[in-house]
Amino acid sequence: MRTGVRWKISIAIAAVGALIAVALSLVVHNAARVSMLDNARDVQIERLQFAQRWYESSREPRFGTKINDPALPEELQASMANGRRATYVSEHDDGVPDVWAAAPLANGDVLSLHTRFTDRSATVMADLDRALVIGSVSVVFGGCALGVLIGGQLSRRLRKAATAAGKVAQGNTEVRVRDAIGGVVRDETDELARAVDAMTDALQERLEAERRVTADIAHELRTPVTGLLTAAELLPPGRPTELVRDRAQAMRTLVEDVLEVARLDSAAERAELQEIALGEFVGRRVALFDPDAVFRVVHESWVNTDPRRLERILVNLLGNAAKHGRAPLEVTVEGRVVRVRDHGPGFPEALLKEGPSRFRTGSSDRAGRGHGLGLTIAAGQARVLGARLTFRNAHRDGGAIAVLWLPEHAPTTTGSFPVVQLPDAGTRP
């Protein structure tokens, strides 16, 4: 069972408060009872002394005293045998004790006096116990409230830090955890935030370095690959020549894809917007790619987007579906949403969990026979358009489904949604 930091701190403070309150209550109760009993002993001795003086002058026991009382406790009898005046407290089941006092007489008799613990003292002890119980309960509830307050503040800071770290994990390296948690209190969460921010900076620098290296390598390969492709065109016709041309063309395509990924990673790409009828636009591209594909327009809409980048996304999604899925290939346009579905084995779990990854290989991966760049480029181009590209598997009939969600309004120069609401272009005359 998952328990938050707030409740853990609250329970801990409440438990400590309860232990302290119980311990102090026991100490106070015992100290008060001992004090009252000592006072009762002193009063009983004074009364006995007065009664003894009266007895020595009148030879009559008065004021509740008795001579050689048979109920005299054994402890007092032992003290009388030693010739010493003494007191004794005898407990009863009802909790109200008897206070005894006894003194030896010159003739060997024992003069004794005993009374019940005064009702007033018993009432005072009951009131004290009630006050201690109320105070202990108040301490426990006060500790809970304090724990919730302190734990809530710490929990909020940790949640803000976790949210900011999650955005960093999703690729938003501009987010800083320290700025997200804010506040004027400095504690361990600030150390955690600084550590995460330092890790983010180091990761960003490493990714930028890898991107530059990848782009530099692709640029360096571009010229020799182009020369190789040109030279292959000059070879005499034949099967070997076709193989060389195919491999040279594949290498050129790979280099161009790597360069495109590097440009998308640099966040320097900008959309060139144009208003188009989405259903008509997608229908023409699907017909050119695969005339046998099933195409449907549920609801036509006009969108303000970059046609070249949108076409790049569609071609990559269709190519991935045709290469790694099975017929029939289905494409649906509904408003600003485009769905591409095949009936193959579906996307691998790693792609559904982490998203497209360049150079992903492996037999279990739909892109295992390729380089994993097609879907990576499609996702990057979608970000430039301010769109969202999602991937899931169909549970009923099987197959992979890629869904492109185009924004309601045109993207800004940063590829995000604009702040100012623009008139909807959903209808055309």
PDB file of C-alpha atoms in Angstrom, residues 3-233:
ATOM      1  CA  THR A   3       1.547   5.973   1.746  1.00  0.00           C
ATOM      2  CA  GLY A   4       2.531   9.589   1.153  1.00  0.00           C
ATOM      3  CA  VAL A   5       5.279  11.431   2.994  1.00  0.00           C
ATOM      4  CA  ARG A   6       2.682  13.717   4.575  1.00  0.00           C
ATOM      5  CA  TRP A   7       0.920  10.875   6.373  1.00  0.00           C
ATOM      6  CA  LYS A   8       4.135   9.134   7.343  1.00  0.00           C
ATOM      7  CA  ILE A   9       5.406  12.290   9.037  1.00  0.00           C
ATOM      8  CA  SER A  10       2.005  12.898  10.625  1.00  0.00           C
ATOM      9  CA  ILE A  11       1.836   9.370  12.019  1.00  0.00           C
ATOM     10  CA  ALA A  12       5.412   9.580  13.302  1.00  0.00           C
ATOM     11  CA  ILE A  13       4.811  12.907  15.100  1.00  0.00           C
ATOM     12  CA  ALA A  14       1.501  11.669  16.502  1.00  0.00           C
ATOM     13  CA  ALA A  15       3.118   8.454  17.768  1.00  0.00           C
ATOM     14  CA  VAL A  16       5.979  10.328  19.436  1.00  0.00           C
ATOM     15  CA  GLY A  17       3.539  12.850  20.930  1.00  0.00           C
ATOM     16  CA  ALA A  18       1.339  10.039  22.265  1.00  0.00           C
ATOM     17  CA  LEU A  19       4.315   8.296  23.911  1.00  0.00           C
ATOM     18  CA  ILE A  20       5.506  11.529  25.515  1.00  0.00           C
ATOM     19  CA  ALA A  21       1.991  12.448  26.651  1.00  0.00           C
ATOM     20  CA  VAL A  22       1.411   9.005  28.219  1.00  0.00           C
ATOM     21  CA  ALA A  23       4.791   9.043  29.965  1.00  0.00           C
ATOM     22  CA  LEU A  24       4.282  12.548  31.347  1.00  0.00           C
ATOM     23  CA  SER A  25       0.721  11.716  32.420  1.00  0.00           C
ATOM     24  CA  LEU A  26       1.909   8.687  34.388  1.00  0.00           C
ATOM     25  CA  VAL A  27       4.685  10.698  36.026  1.00  0.00           C
ATOM     26  CA  VAL A  28       2.335  13.566  36.959  1.00  0.00           C
ATOM     27  CA  HIS A  29      -0.360  11.195  38.211  1.00  0.00           C
ATOM     28  CA  ASN A  30       2.035   9.236  40.416  1.00  0.00           C
ATOM     29  CA  ALA A  31       3.758  12.369  41.712  1.00  0.00           C
ATOM     30  CA  ALA A  32       0.419  13.980  42.625  1.00  0.00           C
ATOM     31  CA  ARG A  33      -0.847  10.816  44.311  1.00  0.00           C
ATOM     32  CA  VAL A  34       2.352  10.386  46.330  1.00  0.00           C
ATOM     33  CA  SER A  35       2.226  14.023  47.369  1.00  0.00           C
ATOM     34  CA  MET A  36      -1.398  13.771  48.503  1.00  0.00           C
ATOM     35  CA  LEU A  37      -0.754  10.538  50.405  1.00  0.00           C
ATOM     36  CA  ASP A  38       2.274  12.058  52.142  1.00  0.00           C
ATOM     37  CA  ASN A  39       0.140  15.008  53.151  1.00  0.00           C
ATOM     38  CA  ALA A  40      -2.550  12.623  54.426  1.00  0.00           C
ATOM     39  CA  ARG A  41       0.086  10.738  56.477  1.00  0.00           C
ATOM     40  CA  ASP A  42       1.257  14.003  58.073  1.00  0.00           C
ATOM     41  CA  VAL A  43      -2.311  14.998  58.930  1.00  0.00           C
ATOM     42  CA  GLN A  44      -2.983  11.550  60.372  1.00  0.00           C
ATOM     43  CA  ILE A  45       0.141  11.705  62.579  1.00  0.00           C
ATOM     44  CA  GLU A  46      -0.873  15.126  63.905  1.00  0.00           C
ATOM     45  CA  ARG A  47      -4.358  13.840  64.748  1.00  0.00           C
ATOM     46  CA  LEU A  48      -2.873  10.780  66.441  1.00  0.00           C
ATOM     47  CA  GLN A  49      -0.511  12.891  68.545  1.00  0.00           C
ATOM     48  CA  PHE A  50      -3.411  15.059  69.700  1.00  0.00           C
ATOM     49  CA  ALA A  51      -5.468  11.965  70.488  1.00  0.00           C
ATOM     50  CA  GLN A  52      -2.513  10.410  72.359  1.00  0.00           C
ATOM     51  CA  ARG A  53      -2.139  13.445  74.609  1.00  0.00           C
ATOM     52  CA  TRP A  54      -5.874  13.314  75.351  1.00  0.00           C
ATOM     53  CA  TYR A  55      -5.665   9.593  76.163  1.00  0.00           C
ATOM     54  CA  GLU A  56      -2.682  10.023  78.503  1.00  0.00           C
ATOM     55  CA  SER A  57      -4.648  12.655  80.469  1.00  0.00           C
ATOM     56  CA  SER A  58      -8.117  11.040  80.440  1.00  0.00           C
ATOM     57  CA  ARG A  59      -7.397   7.351  79.729  1.00  0.00           C
ATOM     58  CA  GLU A  60     -10.190   7.391  77.156  1.00  0.00           C
ATOM     59  CA  PRO A  61      -9.556   6.923  73.437  1.00  0.00           C
ATOM     60  CA  ARG A  62     -11.208   9.708  71.504  1.00  0.00           C
ATOM     61  CA  PHE A  63     -11.394  11.182  67.995  1.00  0.00           C
ATOM     62  CA  GLY A  64     -11.775   7.755  66.329  1.00  0.00           C
ATOM     63  CA  THR A  65      -8.736   6.156  67.953  1.00  0.00           C
ATOM     64  CA  LYS A  66      -8.671   2.564  69.204  1.00  0.00           C
ATOM     65  CA  ILE A  67      -6.576   0.618  71.669  1.00  0.00           C
ATOM     66  CA  ASN A  68      -5.002  -2.557  70.337  1.00  0.00           C
ATOM     67  CA  ASP A  69      -7.170  -2.565  67.208  1.00  0.00           C
ATOM     68  CA  PRO A  70      -7.218  -6.195  65.883  1.00  0.00           C
ATOM     69  CA  ALA A  71      -7.394  -4.879  62.280  1.00  0.00           C
ATOM     70  CA  LEU A  72      -4.045  -3.154  62.683  1.00  0.00           C
ATOM     71  CA  PRO A  73      -1.883  -4.020  59.622  1.00  0.00           C
ATOM     72  CA  GLU A  74       1.071  -6.328  60.177  1.00  0.00           C
ATOM     73  CA  GLU A  75       3.514  -3.678  58.972  1.00  0.00           C
ATOM     74  CA  LEU A  76       2.373  -1.309  61.727  1.00  0.00           C
ATOM     75  CA  GLN A  77       2.469  -4.106  64.315  1.00  0.00           C
ATOM     76  CA  ALA A  78       6.135  -4.678  63.416  1.00  0.00           C
ATOM     77  CA  SER A  79       6.882  -0.977  63.827  1.00  0.00           C
ATOM     78  CA  MET A  80       5.060  -0.949  67.227  1.00  0.00           C
ATOM     79  CA  ALA A  81       7.226  -3.851  68.397  1.00  0.00           C
ATOM     80  CA  ASN A  82      10.228  -1.628  67.775  1.00  0.00           C
ATOM     81  CA  GLY A  83       8.636   1.192  69.783  1.00  0.00           C
ATOM     82  CA  ARG A  84       8.292   3.599  66.890  1.00  0.00           C
ATOM     83  CA  ARG A  85       5.349   5.757  65.786  1.00  0.00           C
ATOM     84  CA  ALA A  86       4.444   5.006  62.149  1.00  0.00           C
ATOM     85  CA  THR A  87       1.907   5.423  59.366  1.00  0.00           C
ATOM     86  CA  TYR A  88       0.681   2.994  56.711  1.00  0.00           C
ATOM     87  CA  VAL A  89      -1.526   3.184  53.599  1.00  0.00           C
ATOM     88  CA  SER A  90      -3.658   0.129  52.807  1.00  0.00           C
ATOM     89  CA  GLU A  91      -5.126  -0.214  49.316  1.00  0.00           C
ATOM     90  CA  HIS A  92      -8.690  -1.351  48.502  1.00  0.00           C
ATOM     91  CA  ASP A  93     -10.337  -2.687  45.372  1.00  0.00           C
ATOM     92  CA  ASP A  94     -12.334   0.501  44.923  1.00  0.00           C
ATOM     93  CA  GLY A  95      -9.086   2.489  44.574  1.00  0.00           C
ATOM     94  CA  VAL A  96      -9.650   4.646  47.702  1.00  0.00           C
ATOM     95  CA  PRO A  97      -7.004   3.703  50.315  1.00  0.00           C
ATOM     96  CA  ASP A  98      -7.102   3.806  54.160  1.00  0.00           C
ATOM     97  CA  VAL A  99      -4.498   5.935  55.940  1.00  0.00           C
ATOM     98  CA  TRP A 100      -3.316   4.388  59.251  1.00  0.00           C
ATOM     99  CA  ALA A 101      -1.329   5.937  62.073  1.00  0.00           C
ATOM    100  CA  ALA A 102      -0.226   4.114  65.259  1.00  0.00           C
ATOM    101  CA  ALA A 103       1.847   4.926  68.316  1.00  0.00           C
ATOM    102  CA  PRO A 104       3.069   2.649  71.183  1.00  0.00           C
ATOM    103  CA  LEU A 105       1.975   3.613  74.730  1.00  0.00           C
ATOM    104  CA  ALA A 106       4.026   3.386  77.885  1.00  0.00           C
ATOM    105  CA  ASN A 107       2.025   0.403  79.177  1.00  0.00           C
ATOM    106  CA  GLY A 108       2.636  -1.616  76.012  1.00  0.00           C
ATOM    107  CA  ASP A 109      -0.714  -0.913  74.367  1.00  0.00           C
ATOM    108  CA  VAL A 110      -1.015   0.507  70.855  1.00  0.00           C
ATOM    109  CA  LEU A 111      -3.107   3.538  70.078  1.00  0.00           C
ATOM    110  CA  SER A 112      -4.149   3.582  66.393  1.00  0.00           C
ATOM    111  CA  LEU A 113      -6.225   5.693  64.054  1.00  0.00           C
ATOM    112  CA  HIS A 114      -7.295   5.087  60.462  1.00  0.00           C
ATOM    113  CA  THR A 115      -9.507   6.976  58.040  1.00  0.00           C
ATOM    114  CA  ARG A 116     -10.400   6.712  54.384  1.00  0.00           C
ATOM    115  CA  PHE A 117      -8.558   8.871  51.862  1.00  0.00           C
ATOM    116  CA  THR A 118     -10.549  12.093  51.789  1.00  0.00           C
ATOM    117  CA  ASP A 119     -13.250  12.439  49.142  1.00  0.00           C
ATOM    118  CA  ARG A 120     -11.891  15.824  48.184  1.00  0.00           C
ATOM    119  CA  SER A 121      -8.459  14.348  47.444  1.00  0.00           C
ATOM    120  CA  ALA A 122     -10.043  11.560  45.412  1.00  0.00           C
ATOM    121  CA  THR A 123     -12.015  14.153  43.458  1.00  0.00           C
ATOM    122  CA  VAL A 124      -8.860  16.163  42.822  1.00  0.00           C
ATOM    123  CA  MET A 125      -7.096  13.038  41.518  1.00  0.00           C
ATOM    124  CA  ALA A 126     -10.052  12.216  39.243  1.00  0.00           C
ATOM    125  CA  ASP A 127     -10.046  15.762  37.866  1.00  0.00           C
ATOM    126  CA  LEU A 128      -6.292  15.574  37.370  1.00  0.00           C
ATOM    127  CA  ASP A 129      -6.583  12.264  35.495  1.00  0.00           C
ATOM    128  CA  ARG A 130      -9.325  13.716  33.301  1.00  0.00           C
ATOM    129  CA  ALA A 131      -7.206  16.770  32.504  1.00  0.00           C
ATOM    130  CA  LEU A 132      -4.215  14.545  31.682  1.00  0.00           C
ATOM    131  CA  VAL A 133      -6.314  12.442  29.297  1.00  0.00           C
ATOM    132  CA  ILE A 134      -7.699  15.525  27.555  1.00  0.00           C
ATOM    133  CA  GLY A 135      -4.210  17.011  27.318  1.00  0.00           C
ATOM    134  CA  SER A 136      -2.771  13.776  25.890  1.00  0.00           C
ATOM    135  CA  VAL A 137      -5.506  13.566  23.231  1.00  0.00           C
ATOM    136  CA  SER A 138      -4.934  17.222  22.351  1.00  0.00           C
ATOM    137  CA  VAL A 139      -1.208  16.594  21.983  1.00  0.00           C
ATOM    138  CA  VAL A 140      -1.857  13.647  19.644  1.00  0.00           C
ATOM    139  CA  PHE A 141      -4.279  15.593  17.449  1.00  0.00           C
ATOM    140  CA  GLY A 142      -2.013  18.642  17.508  1.00  0.00           C
ATOM    141  CA  GLY A 143       0.892  16.434  16.458  1.00  0.00           C
ATOM    142  CA  CYS A 144      -1.185  15.024  13.602  1.00  0.00           C
ATOM    143  CA  ALA A 145      -2.077  18.520  12.411  1.00  0.00           C
ATOM    144  CA  LEU A 146       1.538  19.647  12.637  1.00  0.00           C
ATOM    145  CA  GLY A 147       2.671  16.541  10.785  1.00  0.00           C
ATOM    146  CA  VAL A 148       0.135  17.099   8.023  1.00  0.00           C
ATOM    147  CA  LEU A 149       1.268  20.729   7.708  1.00  0.00           C
ATOM    148  CA  ILE A 150       4.986  19.946   7.603  1.00  0.00           C
ATOM    149  CA  GLY A 151       4.574  16.795   5.542  1.00  0.00           C
ATOM    150  CA  GLY A 152       2.214  18.544   3.141  1.00  0.00           C
ATOM    151  CA  GLN A 153       4.762  21.244   2.413  1.00  0.00           C
ATOM    152  CA  LEU A 154       7.500  18.678   1.853  1.00  0.00           C
ATOM    153  CA  SER A 155       5.170  16.506  -0.231  1.00  0.00           C
ATOM    154  CA  ARG A 156       4.194  19.445  -2.455  1.00  0.00           C
ATOM    155  CA  ARG A 157       7.835  20.311  -3.083  1.00  0.00           C
ATOM    156  CA  LEU A 158       8.649  16.696  -3.914  1.00  0.00           C
ATOM    157  CA  ARG A 159       5.665  16.436  -6.258  1.00  0.00           C
ATOM    158  CA  LYS A 160       6.700  19.625  -8.047  1.00  0.00           C
ATOM    159  CA  ALA A 161      10.225  18.250  -8.358  1.00  0.00           C
ATOM    160  CA  ALA A 162       8.877  14.936  -9.702  1.00  0.00           C
ATOM    161  CA  THR A 163       6.660  16.744 -12.230  1.00  0.00           C
ATOM    162  CA  ALA A 164       9.567  18.878 -13.445  1.00  0.00           C
ATOM    163  CA  ALA A 165      11.843  15.813 -13.650  1.00  0.00           C
ATOM    164  CA  GLY A 166       9.134  14.035 -15.663  1.00  0.00           C
ATOM    165  CA  LYS A 167       9.067  16.915 -18.161  1.00  0.00           C
ATOM    166  CA  VAL A 168      12.846  16.672 -18.446  1.00  0.00           C
ATOM    167  CA  ALA A 169      12.529  12.924 -19.069  1.00  0.00           C
ATOM    168  CA  GLN A 170      10.046  13.685 -21.866  1.00  0.00           C
ATOM    169  CA  GLY A 171      12.684  15.821 -23.565  1.00  0.00           C
ATOM    170  CA  ASN A 172      11.908  19.312 -22.275  1.00  0.00           C
ATOM    171  CA  THR A 173      15.437  20.127 -21.141  1.00  0.00           C
ATOM    172  CA  GLU A 174      14.568  23.792 -20.607  1.00  0.00           C
ATOM    173  CA  VAL A 175      12.722  22.931 -17.385  1.00  0.00           C
ATOM    174  CA  ARG A 176      14.654  23.451 -14.143  1.00  0.00           C
ATOM    175  CA  VAL A 177      13.575  21.568 -11.043  1.00  0.00           C
ATOM    176  CA  ARG A 178      14.910  24.259  -8.689  1.00  0.00           C
ATOM    177  CA  ASP A 179      12.702  26.886 -10.315  1.00  0.00           C
ATOM    178  CA  ALA A 180       9.729  24.521 -10.237  1.00  0.00           C
ATOM    179  CA  ILE A 181       9.781  23.852  -6.475  1.00  0.00           C
ATOM    180  CA  GLY A 182      10.355  27.535  -5.589  1.00  0.00           C
ATOM    181  CA  GLY A 183       9.855  28.637  -1.983  1.00  0.00           C
ATOM    182  CA  VAL A 184      12.143  30.401   0.463  1.00  0.00           C
ATOM    183  CA  VAL A 185      12.827  27.388   2.694  1.00  0.00           C
ATOM    184  CA  ARG A 186      16.077  25.630   1.960  1.00  0.00           C
ATOM    185  CA  ASP A 187      16.132  21.910   2.699  1.00  0.00           C
ATOM    186  CA  GLU A 188      17.167  18.586   1.168  1.00  0.00           C
ATOM    187  CA  THR A 189      14.728  19.050  -1.719  1.00  0.00           C
ATOM    188  CA  ASP A 190      16.865  21.953  -2.947  1.00  0.00           C
ATOM    189  CA  GLU A 191      19.917  19.698  -2.973  1.00  0.00           C
ATOM    190  CA  LEU A 192      17.919  17.138  -4.942  1.00  0.00           C
ATOM    191  CA  ALA A 193      16.763  19.843  -7.369  1.00  0.00           C
ATOM    192  CA  ARG A 194      20.301  21.110  -7.927  1.00  0.00           C
ATOM    193  CA  ALA A 195      21.538  17.564  -8.534  1.00  0.00           C
ATOM    194  CA  VAL A 196      18.766  16.870 -11.079  1.00  0.00           C
ATOM    195  CA  ASP A 197      19.390  20.217 -12.825  1.00  0.00           C
ATOM    196  CA  ALA A 198      23.115  19.464 -13.008  1.00  0.00           C
ATOM    197  CA  MET A 199      22.342  16.033 -14.455  1.00  0.00           C
ATOM    198  CA  THR A 200      19.975  17.628 -16.985  1.00  0.00           C
ATOM    199  CA  ASP A 201      22.636  20.107 -18.097  1.00  0.00           C
ATOM    200  CA  ALA A 202      25.219  17.354 -18.435  1.00  0.00           C
ATOM    201  CA  LEU A 203      22.760  15.196 -20.384  1.00  0.00           C
ATOM    202  CA  GLN A 204      21.844  18.094 -22.640  1.00  0.00           C
ATOM    203  CA  GLU A 205      25.491  18.798 -23.365  1.00  0.00           C
ATOM    204  CA  ARG A 206      26.116  15.155 -24.134  1.00  0.00           C
ATOM    205  CA  LEU A 207      23.080  14.924 -26.435  1.00  0.00           C
ATOM    206  CA  GLU A 208      24.105  18.113 -28.194  1.00  0.00           C
ATOM    207  CA  ALA A 209      27.615  16.749 -28.668  1.00  0.00           C
ATOM    208  CA  GLU A 210      26.229  13.487 -30.069  1.00  0.00           C
ATOM    209  CA  ARG A 211      23.909  15.399 -32.377  1.00  0.00           C
ATOM    210  CA  ARG A 212      26.786  17.494 -33.703  1.00  0.00           C
ATOM    211  CA  VAL A 213      28.938  14.404 -34.222  1.00  0.00           C
ATOM    212  CA  THR A 214      26.099  12.622 -36.028  1.00  0.00           C
ATOM    213  CA  ALA A 215      25.415  15.642 -38.238  1.00  0.00           C
ATOM    214  CA  ASP A 216      29.116  16.099 -39.005  1.00  0.00           C
ATOM    215  CA  ILE A 217      29.505  12.444 -39.953  1.00  0.00           C
ATOM    216  CA  ALA A 218      26.417  12.575 -42.165  1.00  0.00           C
ATOM    217  CA  HIS A 219      27.696  15.746 -43.856  1.00  0.00           C
ATOM    218  CA  GLU A 220      31.075  14.157 -44.454  1.00  0.00           C
ATOM    219  CA  LEU A 221      29.420  11.056 -45.921  1.00  0.00           C
ATOM    220  CA  ARG A 222      27.091  13.012 -48.151  1.00  0.00           C
ATOM    221  CA  THR A 223      29.682  13.919 -50.788  1.00  0.00           C
ATOM    222  CA  PRO A 224      31.312  10.476 -51.174  1.00  0.00           C
ATOM    223  CA  VAL A 225      27.911   8.743 -51.170  1.00  0.00           C
ATOM    224  CA  THR A 226      26.693  11.094 -53.909  1.00  0.00           C
ATOM    225  CA  GLY A 227      29.855  10.356 -55.874  1.00  0.00           C
ATOM    226  CA  LEU A 228      29.352   6.634 -55.340  1.00  0.00           C
ATOM    227  CA  LEU A 229      25.789   6.859 -56.601  1.00  0.00           C
ATOM    228  CA  THR A 230      26.927   8.838 -59.655  1.00  0.00           C
ATOM    229  CA  ALA A 231      29.656   6.313 -60.372  1.00  0.00           C
ATOM    230  CA  ALA A 232      27.156   3.466 -60.064  1.00  0.00           C
ATOM    231  CA  GLU A 233      25.075   5.058 -62.819  1.00  0.00           C
TER     232      GLU A 233
END
